[in-house]
CSV table of C-alpha atoms and ligand atoms in Angstrom, one decimal:
chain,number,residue,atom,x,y,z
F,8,UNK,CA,-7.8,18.7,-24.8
F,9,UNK,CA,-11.9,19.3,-25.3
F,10,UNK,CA,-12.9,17.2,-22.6
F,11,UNK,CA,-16.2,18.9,-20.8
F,12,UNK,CA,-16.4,17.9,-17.1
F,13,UNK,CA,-18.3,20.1,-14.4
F,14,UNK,CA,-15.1,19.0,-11.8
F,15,UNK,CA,-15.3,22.2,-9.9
F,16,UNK,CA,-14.5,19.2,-6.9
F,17,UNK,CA,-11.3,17.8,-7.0
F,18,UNK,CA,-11.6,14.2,-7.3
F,19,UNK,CA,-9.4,11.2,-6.6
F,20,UNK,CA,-8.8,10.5,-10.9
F,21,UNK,CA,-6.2,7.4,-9.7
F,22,UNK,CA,-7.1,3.7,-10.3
F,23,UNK,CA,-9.4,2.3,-7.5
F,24,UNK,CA,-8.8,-1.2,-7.2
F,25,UNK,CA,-12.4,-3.2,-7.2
F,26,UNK,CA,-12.1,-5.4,-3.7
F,27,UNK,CA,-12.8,-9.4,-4.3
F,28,UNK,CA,-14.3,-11.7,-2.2
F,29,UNK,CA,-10.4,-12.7,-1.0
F,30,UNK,CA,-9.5,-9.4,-0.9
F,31,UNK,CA,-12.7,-7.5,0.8
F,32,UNK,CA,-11.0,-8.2,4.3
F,33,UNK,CA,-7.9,-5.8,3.2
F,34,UNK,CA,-9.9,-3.2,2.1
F,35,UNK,CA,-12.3,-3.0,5.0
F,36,UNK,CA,-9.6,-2.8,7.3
F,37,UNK,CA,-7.8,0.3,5.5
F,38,UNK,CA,-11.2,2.2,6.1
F,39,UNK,CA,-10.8,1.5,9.9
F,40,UNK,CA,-7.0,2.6,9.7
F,41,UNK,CA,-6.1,-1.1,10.5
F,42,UNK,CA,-3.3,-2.8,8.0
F,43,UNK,CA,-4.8,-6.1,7.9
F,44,UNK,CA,-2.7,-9.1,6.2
F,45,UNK,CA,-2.8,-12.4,6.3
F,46,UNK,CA,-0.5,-15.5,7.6
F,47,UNK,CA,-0.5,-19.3,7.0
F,48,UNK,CA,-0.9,-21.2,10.1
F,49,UNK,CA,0.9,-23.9,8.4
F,50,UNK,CA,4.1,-22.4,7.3
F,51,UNK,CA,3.9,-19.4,9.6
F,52,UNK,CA,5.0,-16.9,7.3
F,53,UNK,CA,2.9,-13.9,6.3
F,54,UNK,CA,2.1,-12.8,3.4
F,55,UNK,CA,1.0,-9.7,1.0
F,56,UNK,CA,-1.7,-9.9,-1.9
F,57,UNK,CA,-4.5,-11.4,-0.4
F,58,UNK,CA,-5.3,-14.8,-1.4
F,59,UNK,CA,-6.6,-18.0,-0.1
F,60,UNK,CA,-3.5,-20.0,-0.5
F,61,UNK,CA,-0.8,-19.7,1.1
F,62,UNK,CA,1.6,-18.5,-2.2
F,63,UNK,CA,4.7,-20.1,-0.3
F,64,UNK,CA,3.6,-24.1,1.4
F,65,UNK,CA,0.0,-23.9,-0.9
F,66,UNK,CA,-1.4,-24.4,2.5
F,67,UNK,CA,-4.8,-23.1,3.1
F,68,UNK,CA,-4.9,-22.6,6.8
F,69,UNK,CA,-4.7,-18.9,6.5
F,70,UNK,CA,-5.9,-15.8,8.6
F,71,UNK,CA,-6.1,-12.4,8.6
F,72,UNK,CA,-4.0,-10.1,11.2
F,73,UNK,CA,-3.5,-6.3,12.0
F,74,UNK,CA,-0.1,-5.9,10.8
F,75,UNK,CA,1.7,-2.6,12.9
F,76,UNK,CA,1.8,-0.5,9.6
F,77,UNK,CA,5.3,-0.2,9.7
F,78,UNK,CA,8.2,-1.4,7.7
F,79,UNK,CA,11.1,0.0,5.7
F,80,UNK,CA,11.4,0.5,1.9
F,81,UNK,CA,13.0,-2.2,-0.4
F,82,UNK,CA,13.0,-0.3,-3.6
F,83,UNK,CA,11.9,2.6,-5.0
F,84,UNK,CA,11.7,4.5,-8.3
F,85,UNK,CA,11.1,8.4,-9.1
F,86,UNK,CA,8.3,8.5,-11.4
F,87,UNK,CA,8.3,11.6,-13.8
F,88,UNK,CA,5.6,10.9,-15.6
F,89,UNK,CA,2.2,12.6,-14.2
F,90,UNK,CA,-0.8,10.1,-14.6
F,91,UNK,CA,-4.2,10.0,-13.3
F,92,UNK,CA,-4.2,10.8,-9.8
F,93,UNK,CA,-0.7,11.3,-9.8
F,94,UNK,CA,1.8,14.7,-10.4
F,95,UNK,CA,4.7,13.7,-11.0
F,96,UNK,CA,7.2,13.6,-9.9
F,97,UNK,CA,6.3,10.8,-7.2
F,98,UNK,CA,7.4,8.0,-5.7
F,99,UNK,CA,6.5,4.4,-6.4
F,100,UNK,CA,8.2,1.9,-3.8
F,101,UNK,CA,8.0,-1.5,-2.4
F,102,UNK,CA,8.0,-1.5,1.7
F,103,UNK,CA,9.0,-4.7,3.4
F,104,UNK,CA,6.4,-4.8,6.7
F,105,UNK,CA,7.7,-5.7,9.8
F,106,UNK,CA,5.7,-8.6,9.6
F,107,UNK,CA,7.6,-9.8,6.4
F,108,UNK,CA,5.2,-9.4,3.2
F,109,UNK,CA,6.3,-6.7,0.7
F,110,UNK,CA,3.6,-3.9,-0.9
F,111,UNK,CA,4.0,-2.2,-3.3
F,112,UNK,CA,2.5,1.3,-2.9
F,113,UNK,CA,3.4,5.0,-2.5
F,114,UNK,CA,5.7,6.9,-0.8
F,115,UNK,CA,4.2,10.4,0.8
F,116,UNK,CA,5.5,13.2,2.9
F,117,UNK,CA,8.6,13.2,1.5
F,118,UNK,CA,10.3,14.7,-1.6
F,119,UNK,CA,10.8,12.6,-4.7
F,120,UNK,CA,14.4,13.3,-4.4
F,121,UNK,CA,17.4,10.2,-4.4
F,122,UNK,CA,19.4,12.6,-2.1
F,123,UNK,CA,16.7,11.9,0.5
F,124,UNK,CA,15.1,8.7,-0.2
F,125,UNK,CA,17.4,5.8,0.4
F,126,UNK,CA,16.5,2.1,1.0
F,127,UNK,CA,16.3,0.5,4.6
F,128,UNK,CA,14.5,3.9,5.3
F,129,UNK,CA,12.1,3.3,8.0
F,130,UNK,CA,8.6,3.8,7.1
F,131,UNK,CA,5.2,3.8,8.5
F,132,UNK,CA,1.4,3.3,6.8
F,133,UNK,CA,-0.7,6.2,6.5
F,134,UNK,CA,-4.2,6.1,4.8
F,135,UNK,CA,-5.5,8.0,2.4
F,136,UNK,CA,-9.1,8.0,1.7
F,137,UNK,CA,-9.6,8.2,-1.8
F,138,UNK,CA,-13.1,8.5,-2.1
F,139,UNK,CA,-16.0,7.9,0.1
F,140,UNK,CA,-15.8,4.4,0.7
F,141,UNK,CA,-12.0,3.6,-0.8
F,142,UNK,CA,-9.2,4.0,1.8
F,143,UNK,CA,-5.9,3.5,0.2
F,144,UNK,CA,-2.3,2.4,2.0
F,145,UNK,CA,0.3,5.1,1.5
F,146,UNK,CA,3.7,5.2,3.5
F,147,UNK,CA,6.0,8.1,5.1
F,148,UNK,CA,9.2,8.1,6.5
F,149,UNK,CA,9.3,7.8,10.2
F,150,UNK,CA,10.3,11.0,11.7
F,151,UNK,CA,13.1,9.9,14.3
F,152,UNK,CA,13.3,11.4,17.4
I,225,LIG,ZN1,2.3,-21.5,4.2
């Protein structure tokens, strides 16, 4: 491929999502290592996009709350296709927080390997900072003691 870059610097070359008003919040918190999601006063439950309504009573009384980070993963699937930002092979999973909401998201510090992964697997957040001001959620299994 004839493609003339100077990238002596390795750079992040993955998607960076572009924060929104609603979602802002999220992504400020990630820079401060806090996992911050928000819950509907009216139904209780919490929830995962960000978004002013409440996607489960339409309700919006909604807040924003540190969420502990941790969880355990729901599903998951190899990916062996490389793409940007990306070697394949890697893992692609959805992790159900403690709190409830599901995100979908990466799974790190462990090998892309169905003899290891399994679902239930405990995980916990770690953050990844991207570029200079874009922190992204990653997760790892917790190491039991
Ligand atoms: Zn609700």
């Amino acid at each position: 491929m004839a493609s003339s870059s100077d990238s002596s610097v390795t750079q992040y070359a993955g998607p960076l999502p572009q924060p929104t008003p609603e979602t802002q919040p999220f992504f400020d918190g990630l820079r401060e290592r806090r996992l911050m999601v928000q819950r509907c006063g009216a139904c209780g439950q919490a929830y995962y996009y960000p978004r002013p309504i409440c996607p489960h009573c339409n309700s919006n009384d909604v807040h924003w709350f540190e969420a502990s980070g941790k969880g355990s993963v729901y599903s998951f699937v190899i990916s062996h296709r490389s793409r940007p930002g990306f070697e394949a092979p890697y893992v692609i999973a959805v992790v159900e927080l403690d709190e409830g909401p599901r995100m979908m998201t990466n799974l790190v510090g462990v090998e892309p390997d169905p003899e290891v992964l399994r679902c239930d697997m405990p995980v916990e957040i770690v953050y990844e900072d991207v570029t200079s001001d874009m922190t992204l959620p990653r997760f790892k299994p917790v190491v039991q003691a």
